[in-house]
Coordinates of C-alpha atoms and ligand atoms in Angstrom, one line a residue:
M3 CA -6.1 -1.9 5.0
G4 CA -7.3 -4.3 7.7
D5 CA -6.3 -7.3 10.3
R6 CA -5.3 -9.9 7.7
L7 CA -2.4 -11.8 6.8
T8 CA -0.3 -10.9 4.2
T9 CA 0.9 -13.8 2.0
L10 CA 4.8 -12.4 1.8
S11 CA 5.1 -13.1 5.8
G12 CA 2.3 -15.1 7.3
M13 CA 2.3 -12.4 10.0
R14 CA -0.9 -10.4 10.9
T15 CA -1.0 -6.9 9.2
P16 CA -1.0 -4.2 12.0
G17 CA -3.6 -1.6 11.2
I18 CA -4.5 1.7 12.6
H19 CA -6.0 0.5 15.6
D20 CA -2.8 -1.4 16.4
V21 CA -0.9 2.0 15.6
L22 CA -3.3 3.7 18.3
T23 CA -2.8 1.3 21.1
A24 CA 0.8 2.0 20.7
Q25 CA 0.7 5.4 20.7
R26 CA -1.3 5.0 24.1
R27 CA 0.9 2.3 25.5
I28 CA 4.6 4.4 24.5
D29 CA 2.9 7.6 25.4
G30 CA 4.9 9.9 28.0
L31 CA 7.8 7.5 26.8
V32 CA 9.0 9.2 23.8
V33 CA 9.9 12.4 22.4
R34 CA 7.0 14.3 20.5
T35 CA 10.0 15.1 18.1
P36 CA 9.3 18.4 16.0
A37 CA 7.9 19.0 12.8
T38 CA 10.3 22.2 11.6
T39 CA 10.4 23.9 8.4
Y40 CA 14.2 25.8 7.2
A41 CA 14.4 28.6 4.5
E42 CA 17.4 27.1 4.2
L43 CA 16.1 23.8 2.9
D44 CA 13.8 24.5 0.8
R45 CA 15.9 27.2 -1.4
H46 CA 18.0 24.2 -2.0
A47 CA 14.8 22.3 -2.5
Q48 CA 14.0 24.9 -4.9
D49 CA 17.7 25.5 -6.3
A50 CA 18.4 22.2 -7.6
G51 CA 14.9 21.9 -9.8
A52 CA 12.2 21.3 -7.6
A53 CA 10.2 24.5 -7.8
G54 CA 7.8 25.6 -5.7
A55 CA 8.8 22.8 -3.0
S56 CA 8.4 23.4 1.1
L57 CA 10.3 21.3 3.2
V58 CA 9.5 19.8 6.5
V59 CA 11.9 17.8 8.6
K60 CA 10.2 15.7 11.3
H61 CA 13.1 15.3 13.6
E62 CA 13.6 11.5 14.9
N63 CA 17.3 12.7 15.1
L64 CA 15.8 14.3 18.6
Q65 CA 14.3 10.9 19.6
H66 CA 15.4 9.0 23.1
T67 CA 18.6 6.8 21.2
G68 CA 18.7 9.7 18.5
A69 CA 16.8 7.9 16.2
F70 CA 12.8 6.8 16.0
K71 CA 13.4 2.5 16.3
V72 CA 12.8 3.0 20.4
R73 CA 8.5 3.9 19.7
G74 CA 8.9 0.5 18.0
A75 CA 11.2 -1.3 20.7
L76 CA 9.8 0.2 23.9
N77 CA 5.7 -0.8 22.2
L78 CA 6.9 -4.4 21.4
L79 CA 8.1 -5.2 25.2
L80 CA 6.1 -3.2 26.8
G81 CA 3.6 -5.6 25.0
L82 CA 4.9 -9.1 25.9
E83 CA 4.1 -11.0 29.2
E84 CA 6.3 -10.9 32.1
A85 CA 7.1 -14.3 32.0
A86 CA 8.3 -13.6 28.1
R87 CA 10.2 -10.8 29.0
R88 CA 12.3 -13.0 32.0
R89 CA 13.8 -15.6 29.3
G90 CA 15.2 -12.0 27.6
I91 CA 15.5 -10.6 24.6
V92 CA 18.1 -11.3 21.4
A93 CA 18.6 -8.7 18.9
Y94 CA 20.7 -7.8 16.0
S95 CA 21.4 -5.0 14.3
T96 CA 24.0 -2.2 13.2
G97 CA 23.1 -0.3 15.7
N98 CA 20.1 2.1 16.4
H99 CA 17.4 -1.4 16.5
A100 CA 20.2 -2.2 18.6
Q101 CA 19.9 0.9 20.5
G102 CA 15.8 1.1 21.0
I103 CA 15.9 -2.3 22.5
A104 CA 18.7 -2.1 25.0
Y105 CA 16.4 1.7 25.8
A106 CA 13.4 -0.5 26.2
A107 CA 15.0 -3.4 27.8
R108 CA 15.9 -1.4 30.3
H109 CA 13.1 0.1 31.1
T110 CA 10.9 -2.9 31.2
G111 CA 14.0 -4.6 33.1
T112 CA 14.5 -7.2 30.3
R113 CA 17.5 -8.9 29.9
C114 CA 19.1 -8.1 26.6
T115 CA 21.7 -9.8 24.0
I116 CA 22.6 -7.9 21.2
V117 CA 24.7 -9.2 18.1
M118 CA 26.4 -6.3 15.8
P119 CA 28.7 -6.3 13.2
T120 CA 32.0 -6.4 13.9
D121 CA 33.5 -2.6 13.3
P122 CA 29.8 -1.4 14.3
N123 CA 29.7 2.6 14.6
P124 CA 31.7 3.2 18.1
V125 CA 28.7 5.8 19.3
K126 CA 26.1 3.4 18.9
E127 CA 28.5 0.6 20.1
R128 CA 29.3 2.4 22.9
A129 CA 25.1 3.7 23.4
V130 CA 24.7 0.5 23.3
R131 CA 26.6 -1.1 26.5
A132 CA 25.7 2.1 28.6
L133 CA 22.3 1.1 28.0
G134 CA 23.4 -2.1 30.4
A135 CA 23.0 -5.2 27.2
D136 CA 25.4 -7.7 26.4
V137 CA 27.1 -6.9 22.9
V138 CA 28.2 -9.7 21.1
L139 CA 30.5 -8.6 18.0
H140 CA 29.7 -11.2 15.3
G141 CA 30.1 -10.8 10.7
A142 CA 30.6 -7.9 8.9
T143 CA 27.5 -7.2 7.6
F144 CA 24.3 -6.9 9.6
D145 CA 23.3 -10.0 7.2
D146 CA 25.9 -11.7 8.7
A147 CA 24.8 -10.7 12.5
R148 CA 21.2 -11.5 11.9
T149 CA 22.4 -15.4 10.9
H150 CA 24.1 -15.5 14.3
A151 CA 21.0 -13.7 16.2
E152 CA 18.9 -16.6 14.8
Q153 CA 21.4 -19.0 16.2
L154 CA 21.9 -17.4 19.6
A155 CA 17.7 -17.2 20.7
P156 CA 16.8 -20.5 20.0
A157 CA 19.9 -21.6 22.0
T158 CA 19.3 -19.4 25.1
G159 CA 15.5 -19.5 25.2
A160 CA 15.7 -15.9 24.8
R161 CA 12.7 -14.6 21.7
L162 CA 14.2 -13.0 19.1
V163 CA 13.3 -9.7 17.6
A164 CA 13.8 -9.3 14.4
A165 CA 14.4 -6.0 12.5
A166 CA 11.1 -5.3 10.8
D167 CA 8.8 -8.7 10.5
E168 CA 7.6 -7.8 13.8
P169 CA 3.7 -6.4 13.9
A170 CA 4.8 -4.7 17.3
L171 CA 7.9 -2.4 16.0
V172 CA 5.6 -1.8 12.7
A173 CA 2.6 -0.6 15.0
G174 CA 5.7 1.5 17.4
V175 CA 7.5 2.9 14.4
A176 CA 4.1 4.6 12.4
T177 CA 3.4 7.0 15.9
A178 CA 5.6 9.1 14.0
T179 CA 3.8 9.4 11.1
L180 CA 0.7 9.5 13.3
E181 CA 2.1 12.9 15.2
L182 CA 3.7 14.2 12.2
L183 CA -0.1 14.3 10.6
Q184 CA -1.2 16.1 13.1
Q185 CA 1.9 18.7 13.1
A186 CA 1.5 19.4 9.5
P187 CA -2.0 17.9 8.0
D188 CA -1.3 19.6 4.9
L189 CA 1.5 17.1 3.4
D190 CA 0.9 16.3 0.0
V191 CA 4.2 13.7 0.2
L192 CA 6.1 11.8 2.8
L193 CA 9.7 10.4 2.5
V194 CA 10.9 8.1 4.2
P195 CA 14.5 6.1 5.0
V196 CA 14.2 2.2 4.2
G197 CA 16.8 -0.4 5.7
G198 CA 14.0 -3.5 6.3
G199 CA 11.3 -1.5 6.4
S200 CA 9.3 -0.5 9.6
G201 CA 9.0 3.1 9.2
A202 CA 8.3 3.0 6.2
G203 CA 5.5 0.5 6.1
G204 CA 4.6 1.9 9.6
A205 CA 4.0 5.6 7.2
C206 CA 2.1 3.5 5.3
L207 CA -0.6 1.9 7.6
V208 CA -1.2 5.5 8.7
A209 CA -1.6 7.0 5.5
A210 CA -3.8 4.4 4.7
A211 CA -6.1 4.8 7.5
L212 CA -5.9 8.6 7.7
A213 CA -5.0 10.4 4.9
P214 CA -5.4 8.8 1.8
H215 CA -3.9 12.1 -0.6
L216 CA -0.9 11.2 1.6
D217 CA 1.7 9.8 -1.5
V218 CA 4.7 7.8 0.9
V219 CA 7.6 7.3 -0.7
A220 CA 10.3 5.1 0.7
V221 CA 14.4 6.1 -0.7
Q222 CA 17.3 3.7 -0.5
S223 CA 20.9 3.4 -1.0
A224 CA 22.0 2.5 -4.3
A225 CA 24.8 0.4 -2.8
S226 CA 22.5 -1.2 -1.1
P227 CA 18.6 -1.9 -3.2
A228 CA 17.5 -5.0 -1.9
A229 CA 14.0 -4.0 -0.9
H230 CA 13.9 -1.4 -3.3
D231 CA 14.0 -4.3 -5.5
S232 CA 12.0 -6.5 -3.3
W233 CA 9.5 -4.2 -3.7
R234 CA 9.5 -3.6 -7.6
A235 CA 10.2 -7.3 -8.2
G236 CA 7.5 -8.4 -5.9
E237 CA 9.0 -11.0 -4.8
L238 CA 11.8 -11.2 -1.6
V239 CA 15.0 -10.4 -3.0
T240 CA 18.4 -10.3 -1.9
R241 CA 21.0 -8.0 -3.4
P242 CA 24.9 -6.9 -2.7
N243 CA 24.9 -4.5 0.8
R244 CA 27.9 -2.0 0.6
T245 CA 26.0 1.2 1.8
R246 CA 28.1 3.2 4.4
A247 CA 25.3 4.4 6.1
E248 CA 24.7 1.6 8.6
G249 CA 21.1 3.0 9.4
I250 CA 19.8 1.4 6.5
A251 CA 22.2 -1.5 5.6
V252 CA 20.2 -4.0 4.9
G253 CA 20.8 -7.1 2.2
C254 CA 17.0 -8.4 1.6
G255 CA 13.7 -7.5 1.7
F256 CA 11.9 -8.4 4.8
G257 CA 7.9 -10.3 4.2
L258 CA 6.3 -8.3 6.1
T259 CA 7.2 -5.0 6.0
Q260 CA 7.3 -5.8 2.0
G261 CA 3.6 -6.7 2.2
I262 CA 2.6 -3.3 3.1
L263 CA 4.7 -1.3 1.1
R264 CA 2.9 -4.0 -2.1
E265 CA -0.5 -2.5 -1.2
R266 CA 0.2 1.5 -0.6
L267 CA 3.4 2.5 -0.9
A268 CA 3.2 5.3 -3.8
D269 CA 6.9 5.4 -5.5
F270 CA 10.4 4.3 -3.9
L271 CA 13.4 6.0 -4.8
L272 CA 17.0 5.7 -5.0
V273 CA 19.9 7.7 -3.7
T274 CA 24.1 7.5 -3.4
D275 CA 25.9 7.5 -1.2
D276 CA 27.7 10.7 -2.3
D277 CA 23.7 12.3 -1.8
L278 CA 23.6 10.8 1.3
A279 CA 26.7 13.2 2.7
R280 CA 25.4 15.9 1.2
A281 CA 22.3 16.3 2.3
Q282 CA 23.7 15.7 6.0
R283 CA 26.4 18.6 4.8
L284 CA 23.0 20.0 3.8
Y285 CA 21.1 19.3 7.6
L286 CA 24.6 20.7 9.1
T287 CA 24.8 24.3 7.2
G288 CA 21.4 24.7 6.2
A289 CA 19.4 23.6 9.4
R290 CA 21.7 22.3 12.1
T291 CA 21.0 19.5 12.3
V292 CA 23.0 16.2 13.0
A293 CA 22.0 13.6 10.8
E294 CA 23.5 10.4 10.2
G295 CA 23.6 9.1 6.9
A296 CA 21.0 7.6 6.6
G297 CA 18.9 9.8 8.4
A298 CA 20.1 12.2 5.7
A299 CA 17.9 9.6 3.4
A300 CA 15.2 11.7 2.7
L301 CA 16.3 14.8 2.1
A302 CA 18.5 13.2 -0.2
A303 CA 15.7 11.9 -2.3
V304 CA 14.4 15.8 -2.8
L305 CA 17.7 16.7 -3.9
A306 CA 18.4 13.8 -6.6
H307 CA 14.9 13.5 -8.2
P308 CA 14.2 17.1 -7.8
D309 CA 11.8 17.4 -10.7
R310 CA 9.1 15.0 -8.4
F311 CA 8.8 18.0 -5.5
A312 CA 7.9 20.4 -7.5
G313 CA 5.3 22.9 -6.6
R314 CA 4.5 20.1 -3.6
R315 CA 4.7 20.1 0.6
V316 CA 7.2 17.4 1.4
G317 CA 7.4 15.9 4.8
V318 CA 11.2 14.8 5.2
V319 CA 12.0 12.2 7.9
C320 CA 15.4 12.6 9.3
S321 CA 15.0 9.5 10.8
G322 CA 18.2 9.7 13.2
G323 CA 21.2 11.8 14.2
N324 CA 23.8 9.1 15.7
A325 CA 27.0 9.8 13.7
S326 CA 30.2 8.6 13.8
E327 CA 33.0 11.5 13.6
A328 CA 35.0 10.3 10.6
E329 CA 30.9 10.3 8.9
L330 CA 30.5 14.3 10.3
V331 CA 34.0 14.7 8.7
R332 CA 33.0 13.4 5.3
G333 CA 29.5 15.2 5.6
L334 CA 31.5 18.6 6.2
G335 CA 33.7 18.2 3.1
A336 CA 30.8 16.8 0.5
A337 CA 30.5 19.4 -1.8
Ligands
PLP670 C1 17.1 1.3 11.4 C2 16.9 2.9 10.1 C3 16.2 3.5 8.9 C4 15.0 2.3 8.2 O1 14.3 2.2 9.0 P1 13.4 0.6 8.5 O2 12.5 0.8 9.6 O3 14.7 -0.6 9.3 O4 13.4 0.4 7.0 C5 16.3 4.5 8.7 N1 17.4 5.8 9.4 C6 17.8 5.3 10.3 C7 18.5 6.4 11.3 C8 17.6 4.0 10.7 O5 18.4 3.3 12.7

């Protein structure tokens, strides 16, 4: 997969060179997060029906801001011209993209406005404000916030940073997969939670260049299946967006990432929101790990589709840990 136009977005698809450049650019600014095995998780996966499976958790919940997105945000902002940074940026997000962007904006001295849906996860809203971003609460969903940000940016002269159709974001978040392949070169399959698709797209870029044997499998909530349905249909579709897991609550497919997924993704699995809660609980009890709903999606997919993972060494991206208190209580209650 090289430097060529994708038919879906007209944007240049990043290649492994962009990922290596990103890694150098953000080196020392992001955590080289652990890739850890847990006997309890393996036992649960095997009991669920994945005989002989073994899991490796990539702990992006321990990344700065509690999610992988800061990798892409730092890569994007550090790559902008000084003049562009001075004009400021506008982003829209349910929280973790916002935190990543706000973190990178603070690091680079960039003025930053974030549009979040009204009624955001309070943990995420507080963190974004604490990082110094201007927060605008607008619209009921991610998709409403997006529309507002798309109007706000041109009105203020700021640059709009989209959630997924940004080659620099995809290349930046792909550094997590680059690390993981060094930490666990023997993976057969890598499971990545999907909202806009930057994480899974990045994983596909790295796998295509460095690990041709590795199956990258995307996971989404059946309550917000736009990326899944876009991939299966081979065109960008919009879908109801009702998942409780705001990190993957997206109602449309994005062209750049869908173009990458179309070329390289091995499969796309759906899980229910209850599967997410059960996986959050297992992270808490079996791995002493706090995962938000989206962050637990990859583990949820192993437990919900165990036959696909029998006998395989499975990379499980724990993409974020910014669970609200209500979410943790619900997770602990999940049977
Ligand atoms: C944003 C996010 C995702 C989805 O990532 P995309 O790159 O938008 O597909 C998954 N998990 C968490 C915790 C996130 O913050």
